[in-house]
Amino acid sequence: MKIDILKKQQLSPRVQKQISELFKQLGGDKTQVALSDVIDGNNQITLAYCEAHNEIIGMALMCHYNVISGKKAWIEDVVVNAAYRGQGIGRKLMTKLIASAKEKNISQILLFTEDHRASAIHLYSDLGFRVKASRIYTLKLE
């Protein structure tokens, strides 16, 4: 099993297809954008992935940005293939992103998870994330 950061030059059709299939396991009404637009030099994204048996079985993305209040990061699209859950892969992916954030001198990592994702909430809490006393709002621009 390998945990690493995806580089743009690794975006083969095979890798893109595997990530697309993994993304579908997030469920809901999420729409995937082209991976080449995500892993782009102008887009400050770190995509950690887990590969086993020449197949991508888990991923977690972190965008990072600078604002007046500091260097921040936001974690999105954390998913492990259903057949591999419960093996600590999500923890390894998150640990990889946290290490990357430290290397980038990021002062705060934010994330959002839904209330019914009990195992994700347990993992995030165990890694030191705390619930913020604020609300998250969304405005879909289509």
CSV table of N, CA, C and O in Angstrom, one decimal, residues 26-108:
chain,number,residue,atom,x,y,z
A,26,LEU,N,-18.5,9.2,-3.0
A,26,LEU,CA,-18.8,10.3,-2.0
A,26,LEU,C,-20.4,10.4,-2.0
A,26,LEU,O,-20.9,10.9,-1.0
A,27,GLY,N,-21.1,10.1,-3.0
A,27,GLY,CA,-22.5,10.1,-3.0
A,27,GLY,C,-23.0,11.5,-3.1
A,27,GLY,O,-22.3,12.5,-3.3
A,28,GLY,N,-24.3,11.7,-3.0
A,28,GLY,CA,-25.0,13.0,-3.1
A,28,GLY,C,-25.0,13.5,-4.5
A,28,GLY,O,-24.9,12.7,-5.5
A,29,ASP,N,-25.2,14.8,-4.6
A,29,ASP,CA,-25.4,15.4,-5.9
A,29,ASP,C,-24.1,16.1,-6.4
A,29,ASP,O,-24.2,17.1,-7.2
A,30,LYS,N,-23.0,15.6,-6.0
A,30,LYS,CA,-21.7,16.2,-6.4
A,30,LYS,C,-21.4,16.0,-7.8
A,30,LYS,O,-21.6,14.8,-8.3
A,31,THR,N,-20.9,17.0,-8.5
A,31,THR,CA,-20.5,16.8,-9.9
A,31,THR,C,-19.0,16.9,-10.0
A,31,THR,O,-18.4,17.8,-9.4
A,32,GLN,N,-18.4,16.0,-10.7
A,32,GLN,CA,-16.9,16.0,-10.8
A,32,GLN,C,-16.5,17.0,-11.9
A,32,GLN,O,-17.1,16.9,-13.0
A,33,VAL,N,-15.4,17.7,-11.7
A,33,VAL,CA,-14.8,18.5,-12.7
A,33,VAL,C,-13.6,17.8,-13.3
A,33,VAL,O,-13.2,16.8,-12.6
A,34,ALA,N,-13.1,18.2,-14.4
A,34,ALA,CA,-12.0,17.5,-15.0
A,34,ALA,C,-10.8,17.5,-14.0
A,34,ALA,O,-10.4,18.6,-13.5
A,35,LEU,N,-10.2,16.4,-13.8
A,35,LEU,CA,-9.0,16.3,-12.9
A,35,LEU,C,-7.9,17.2,-13.4
A,35,LEU,O,-7.1,17.7,-12.5
A,36,SER,N,-7.7,17.3,-14.6
A,36,SER,CA,-6.6,18.2,-15.2
A,36,SER,C,-6.8,19.6,-14.8
A,36,SER,O,-5.9,20.4,-14.6
A,37,ASP,N,-8.1,20.1,-14.5
A,37,ASP,CA,-8.4,21.4,-14.0
A,37,ASP,C,-8.1,21.5,-12.5
A,37,ASP,O,-7.8,22.6,-12.0
A,38,VAL,N,-8.2,20.4,-11.8
A,38,VAL,CA,-7.9,20.4,-10.4
A,38,VAL,C,-6.4,20.4,-10.1
A,38,VAL,O,-5.9,21.2,-9.3
A,39,ILE,N,-5.7,19.5,-10.7
A,39,ILE,CA,-4.3,19.4,-10.5
A,39,ILE,C,-3.6,20.3,-11.6
A,39,ILE,O,-3.2,19.8,-12.6
A,40,ASP,N,-3.6,21.5,-11.3
A,40,ASP,CA,-3.1,22.5,-12.3
A,40,ASP,C,-2.2,23.5,-11.5
A,40,ASP,O,-2.4,23.7,-10.3
A,41,GLY,N,-1.2,24.0,-12.1
A,41,GLY,CA,-0.2,24.8,-11.5
A,41,GLY,C,-0.8,26.1,-10.9
A,41,GLY,O,-0.3,26.7,-9.9
A,42,ASN,N,-2.0,26.5,-11.4
A,42,ASN,CA,-2.6,27.7,-10.9
A,42,ASN,C,-3.6,27.4,-9.8
A,42,ASN,O,-4.1,28.3,-9.1
A,43,ASN,N,-3.9,26.2,-9.5
A,43,ASN,CA,-4.8,25.8,-8.5
A,43,ASN,C,-4.0,25.2,-7.3
A,43,ASN,O,-3.4,24.2,-7.5
A,44,GLN,N,-4.1,25.8,-6.2
A,44,GLN,CA,-3.2,25.4,-5.0
A,44,GLN,C,-3.9,24.2,-4.3
A,44,GLN,O,-4.5,24.3,-3.3
A,45,ILE,N,-3.7,23.0,-4.9
A,45,ILE,CA,-4.4,21.8,-4.4
A,45,ILE,C,-3.3,20.8,-4.2
A,45,ILE,O,-2.3,20.6,-4.9
A,46,THR,N,-3.5,20.1,-3.1
A,46,THR,CA,-2.7,18.9,-2.7
A,46,THR,C,-3.6,17.7,-2.7
A,46,THR,O,-4.6,17.7,-2.0
A,47,LEU,N,-3.4,16.7,-3.6
A,47,LEU,CA,-4.2,15.5,-3.6
A,47,LEU,C,-3.4,14.4,-3.1
A,47,LEU,O,-2.4,13.9,-3.7
A,48,ALA,N,-3.8,13.9,-1.9
A,48,ALA,CA,-3.1,12.7,-1.3
A,48,ALA,C,-3.9,11.5,-1.8
A,48,ALA,O,-5.2,11.5,-1.9
A,49,TYR,N,-3.2,10.4,-2.2
A,49,TYR,CA,-3.9,9.2,-2.6
A,49,TYR,C,-3.3,8.0,-2.0
A,49,TYR,O,-2.2,8.0,-1.6
A,50,CYS,N,-4.1,6.9,-2.0
A,50,CYS,CA,-3.6,5.6,-1.5
A,50,CYS,C,-3.8,4.7,-2.7
A,50,CYS,O,-4.9,4.6,-3.3
A,51,GLU,N,-2.7,3.9,-3.0
A,51,GLU,CA,-2.7,3.0,-4.1
A,51,GLU,C,-2.4,1.6,-3.5
A,51,GLU,O,-1.4,1.4,-2.7
A,52,ALA,N,-3.2,0.6,-3.9
A,52,ALA,CA,-2.9,-0.8,-3.6
A,52,ALA,C,-3.2,-1.6,-4.8
A,52,ALA,O,-4.2,-1.4,-5.5
A,53,HIS,N,-2.3,-2.6,-5.1
A,53,HIS,CA,-2.6,-3.5,-6.2
A,53,HIS,C,-2.8,-2.7,-7.5
A,53,HIS,O,-3.7,-3.0,-8.3
A,54,ASN,N,-2.0,-1.6,-7.7
A,54,ASN,CA,-2.1,-0.8,-8.9
A,54,ASN,C,-3.5,-0.1,-9.1
A,54,ASN,O,-3.9,0.2,-10.2
A,55,GLU,N,-4.2,0.1,-8.0
A,55,GLU,CA,-5.5,0.8,-8.0
A,55,GLU,C,-5.5,1.9,-6.9
A,55,GLU,O,-5.1,1.6,-5.8
A,56,ILE,N,-6.1,3.0,-7.3
A,56,ILE,CA,-6.3,4.1,-6.3
A,56,ILE,C,-7.5,3.8,-5.5
A,56,ILE,O,-8.6,3.6,-6.1
A,57,ILE,N,-7.3,3.6,-4.2
A,57,ILE,CA,-8.4,3.1,-3.3
A,57,ILE,C,-8.8,4.2,-2.3
A,57,ILE,O,-9.7,3.9,-1.5
A,58,GLY,N,-8.1,5.3,-2.3
A,58,GLY,CA,-8.5,6.4,-1.4
A,58,GLY,C,-7.9,7.7,-1.8
A,58,GLY,O,-6.8,7.7,-2.5
A,59,MET,N,-8.5,8.8,-1.4
A,59,MET,CA,-8.0,10.1,-1.8
A,59,MET,C,-8.5,11.1,-0.8
A,59,MET,O,-9.6,10.9,-0.1
A,60,ALA,N,-7.8,12.2,-0.7
A,60,ALA,CA,-8.2,13.4,0.1
A,60,ALA,C,-7.5,14.6,-0.5
A,60,ALA,O,-6.3,14.5,-0.8
A,61,LEU,N,-8.3,15.7,-0.6
A,61,LEU,CA,-7.7,16.9,-1.3
A,61,LEU,C,-7.7,18.0,-0.3
A,61,LEU,O,-8.6,18.2,0.6
A,62,MET,N,-6.7,18.9,-0.4
A,62,MET,CA,-6.6,20.0,0.4
A,62,MET,C,-6.2,21.2,-0.5
A,62,MET,O,-5.2,21.2,-1.2
A,63,CYS,N,-7.0,22.3,-0.4
A,63,CYS,CA,-6.7,23.5,-1.1
A,63,CYS,C,-6.1,24.4,-0.1
A,63,CYS,O,-6.4,24.4,1.1
A,64,HIS,N,-5.1,25.2,-0.5
A,64,HIS,CA,-4.5,26.2,0.4
A,64,HIS,C,-4.4,27.5,-0.2
A,64,HIS,O,-4.4,27.7,-1.4
A,65,TYR,N,-4.5,28.5,0.7
A,65,TYR,CA,-4.7,29.9,0.2
A,65,TYR,C,-4.2,30.9,1.3
A,65,TYR,O,-4.1,30.5,2.5
A,66,ASN,N,-3.9,32.1,0.9
A,66,ASN,CA,-3.5,33.1,1.8
A,66,ASN,C,-4.6,34.1,1.9
A,66,ASN,O,-5.1,34.6,0.9
A,67,VAL,N,-4.9,34.5,3.2
A,67,VAL,CA,-5.8,35.6,3.4
A,67,VAL,C,-5.2,36.5,4.5
A,67,VAL,O,-4.2,36.1,5.1
A,68,ILE,N,-5.8,37.6,4.8
A,68,ILE,CA,-5.2,38.5,5.8
A,68,ILE,C,-5.0,37.8,7.1
A,68,ILE,O,-4.0,38.1,7.8
A,69,SER,N,-5.9,36.9,7.5
A,69,SER,CA,-5.7,36.3,8.8
A,69,SER,C,-4.7,35.1,8.8
A,69,SER,O,-4.5,34.5,9.8
A,70,GLY,N,-4.1,34.8,7.7
A,70,GLY,CA,-3.0,33.8,7.7
A,70,GLY,C,-3.1,32.9,6.5
A,70,GLY,O,-4.0,33.0,5.6
A,71,LYS,N,-2.2,31.9,6.5
A,71,LYS,CA,-2.2,30.8,5.5
A,71,LYS,C,-3.2,29.8,6.0
A,71,LYS,O,-3.0,29.2,7.1
A,72,LYS,N,-4.2,29.5,5.2
A,72,LYS,CA,-5.2,28.5,5.5
A,72,LYS,C,-5.3,27.4,4.5
A,72,LYS,O,-4.8,27.5,3.4
A,73,ALA,N,-6.0,26.3,4.9
A,73,ALA,CA,-6.2,25.2,4.0
A,73,ALA,C,-7.6,24.7,4.3
A,73,ALA,O,-8.1,24.8,5.4
A,74,TRP,N,-8.2,24.0,3.3
A,74,TRP,CA,-9.5,23.5,3.4
A,74,TRP,C,-9.4,22.1,2.8
A,74,TRP,O,-8.9,21.9,1.7
A,75,ILE,N,-9.9,21.1,3.6
A,75,ILE,CA,-9.9,19.7,3.1
A,75,ILE,C,-11.3,19.3,2.6
A,75,ILE,O,-12.3,19.7,3.1
A,76,GLU,N,-11.2,18.7,1.4
A,76,GLU,CA,-12.5,18.3,0.7
A,76,GLU,C,-12.3,16.8,0.2
A,76,GLU,O,-11.2,16.3,0.0
A,77,ASP,N,-13.4,16.2,-0.2
A,77,ASP,CA,-13.4,15.0,-1.0
A,77,ASP,C,-12.5,13.9,-0.4
A,77,ASP,O,-11.7,13.3,-1.1
A,78,VAL,N,-12.7,13.6,0.8
A,78,VAL,CA,-12.0,12.5,1.5
A,78,VAL,C,-12.9,11.3,1.3
A,78,VAL,O,-14.0,11.2,1.7
A,79,VAL,N,-12.3,10.3,0.6
A,79,VAL,CA,-13.1,9.0,0.4
A,79,VAL,C,-12.1,7.9,0.3
A,79,VAL,O,-11.0,8.0,-0.3
A,80,VAL,N,-12.5,6.7,0.8
A,80,VAL,CA,-11.8,5.5,0.7
A,80,VAL,C,-12.8,4.5,0.1
A,80,VAL,O,-14.0,4.5,0.5
A,81,ASN,N,-12.3,3.7,-0.9
A,81,ASN,CA,-13.2,2.7,-1.5
A,81,ASN,C,-13.8,1.9,-0.5
A,81,ASN,O,-13.2,1.4,0.5
A,82,ALA,N,-15.1,1.6,-0.6
A,82,ALA,CA,-15.9,0.9,0.4
A,82,ALA,C,-15.3,-0.5,0.7
A,82,ALA,O,-15.4,-0.9,1.9
A,83,ALA,N,-14.6,-1.1,-0.2
A,83,ALA,CA,-14.0,-2.4,0.0
A,83,ALA,C,-12.8,-2.4,0.9
A,83,ALA,O,-12.4,-3.4,1.4
A,84,TYR,N,-12.3,-1.2,1.1
A,84,TYR,CA,-11.0,-1.0,1.9
A,84,TYR,C,-11.2,-0.2,3.2
A,84,TYR,O,-10.3,0.1,3.9
A,85,ARG,N,-12.5,0.2,3.5
A,85,ARG,CA,-12.7,1.0,4.7
A,85,ARG,C,-12.4,0.2,6.0
A,85,ARG,O,-12.5,-1.0,6.0
A,86,GLY,N,-12.1,0.9,7.1
A,86,GLY,CA,-11.8,0.3,8.3
A,86,GLY,C,-10.4,-0.2,8.5
A,86,GLY,O,-10.1,-0.9,9.4
A,87,GLN,N,-9.5,0.2,7.5
A,87,GLN,CA,-8.1,-0.3,7.6
A,87,GLN,C,-7.1,0.9,7.9
A,87,GLN,O,-5.9,0.7,7.8
A,88,GLY,N,-7.7,2.0,8.3
A,88,GLY,CA,-6.8,3.2,8.6
A,88,GLY,C,-6.3,4.0,7.5
A,88,GLY,O,-5.4,4.8,7.6
A,89,ILE,N,-6.9,3.8,6.3
A,89,ILE,CA,-6.4,4.5,5.1
A,89,ILE,C,-6.8,6.0,5.2
A,89,ILE,O,-6.0,6.8,4.8
A,90,GLY,N,-8.0,6.2,5.6
A,90,GLY,CA,-8.4,7.6,5.8
A,90,GLY,C,-7.5,8.4,6.7
A,90,GLY,O,-7.1,9.5,6.5
A,91,ARG,N,-7.1,7.8,7.8
A,91,ARG,CA,-6.2,8.4,8.8
A,91,ARG,C,-4.8,8.7,8.1
A,91,ARG,O,-4.3,9.7,8.3
A,92,LYS,N,-4.3,7.7,7.3
A,92,LYS,CA,-3.0,7.9,6.6
A,92,LYS,C,-3.1,9.0,5.6
A,92,LYS,O,-2.2,9.8,5.5
A,93,LEU,N,-4.2,9.1,4.9
A,93,LEU,CA,-4.4,10.2,3.9
A,93,LEU,C,-4.4,11.6,4.7
A,93,LEU,O,-3.8,12.5,4.2
A,94,MET,N,-5.2,11.6,5.7
A,94,MET,CA,-5.3,12.9,6.5
A,94,MET,C,-3.9,13.3,7.1
A,94,MET,O,-3.6,14.4,7.1
A,95,THR,N,-3.2,12.3,7.6
A,95,THR,CA,-1.9,12.5,8.2
A,95,THR,C,-1.0,13.1,7.1
A,95,THR,O,-0.2,14.0,7.4
A,96,LYS,N,-1.1,12.6,5.9
A,96,LYS,CA,-0.2,13.0,4.8
A,96,LYS,C,-0.6,14.5,4.5
A,96,LYS,O,0.3,15.3,4.3
A,97,LEU,N,-1.8,14.9,4.5
A,97,LEU,CA,-2.2,16.2,4.2
A,97,LEU,C,-1.8,17.2,5.3
A,97,LEU,O,-1.4,18.3,5.1
A,98,ILE,N,-1.9,16.7,6.6
A,98,ILE,CA,-1.5,17.6,7.7
A,98,ILE,C,0.0,17.8,7.6
A,98,ILE,O,0.5,18.9,7.9
A,99,ALA,N,0.8,16.8,7.3
A,99,ALA,CA,2.2,17.0,7.2
A,99,ALA,C,2.5,18.0,6.0
A,99,ALA,O,3.4,18.8,6.2
A,100,SER,N,1.8,17.9,4.9
A,100,SER,CA,2.0,18.8,3.8
A,100,SER,C,1.7,20.2,4.2
A,100,SER,O,2.4,21.2,3.9
A,101,ALA,N,0.6,20.4,5.0
A,101,ALA,CA,0.2,21.7,5.5
A,101,ALA,C,1.3,22.3,6.4
A,101,ALA,O,1.6,23.5,6.3
A,102,LYS,N,1.9,21.5,7.2
A,102,LYS,CA,3.0,21.9,8.1
A,102,LYS,C,4.2,22.4,7.3
A,102,LYS,O,4.8,23.4,7.6
A,103,GLU,N,4.5,21.7,6.2
A,103,GLU,CA,5.6,22.0,5.3
A,103,GLU,C,5.4,23.4,4.7
A,103,GLU,O,6.3,24.1,4.4
A,104,LYS,N,4.1,23.7,4.4
A,104,LYS,CA,3.7,24.9,3.7
A,104,LYS,C,3.5,26.0,4.7
A,104,LYS,O,3.0,27.1,4.3
A,105,ASN,N,3.7,25.8,6.0
A,105,ASN,CA,3.5,26.8,7.0
A,105,ASN,C,2.1,27.3,7.1
A,105,ASN,O,1.8,28.5,7.4
A,106,ILE,N,1.1,26.4,6.9
A,106,ILE,CA,-0.3,26.7,7.0
A,106,ILE,C,-0.6,26.8,8.5
A,106,ILE,O,-0.2,26.0,9.3
A,107,SER,N,-1.4,27.9,8.8
A,107,SER,CA,-1.7,28.1,10.2
A,107,SER,C,-3.0,27.5,10.7
A,107,SER,O,-3.2,27.2,11.9
A,108,GLN,N,-3.9,27.1,9.8
A,108,GLN,CA,-5.2,26.5,10.2
A,108,GLN,C,-5.7,25.7,9.0
A,108,GLN,O,-5.7,26.1,7.8
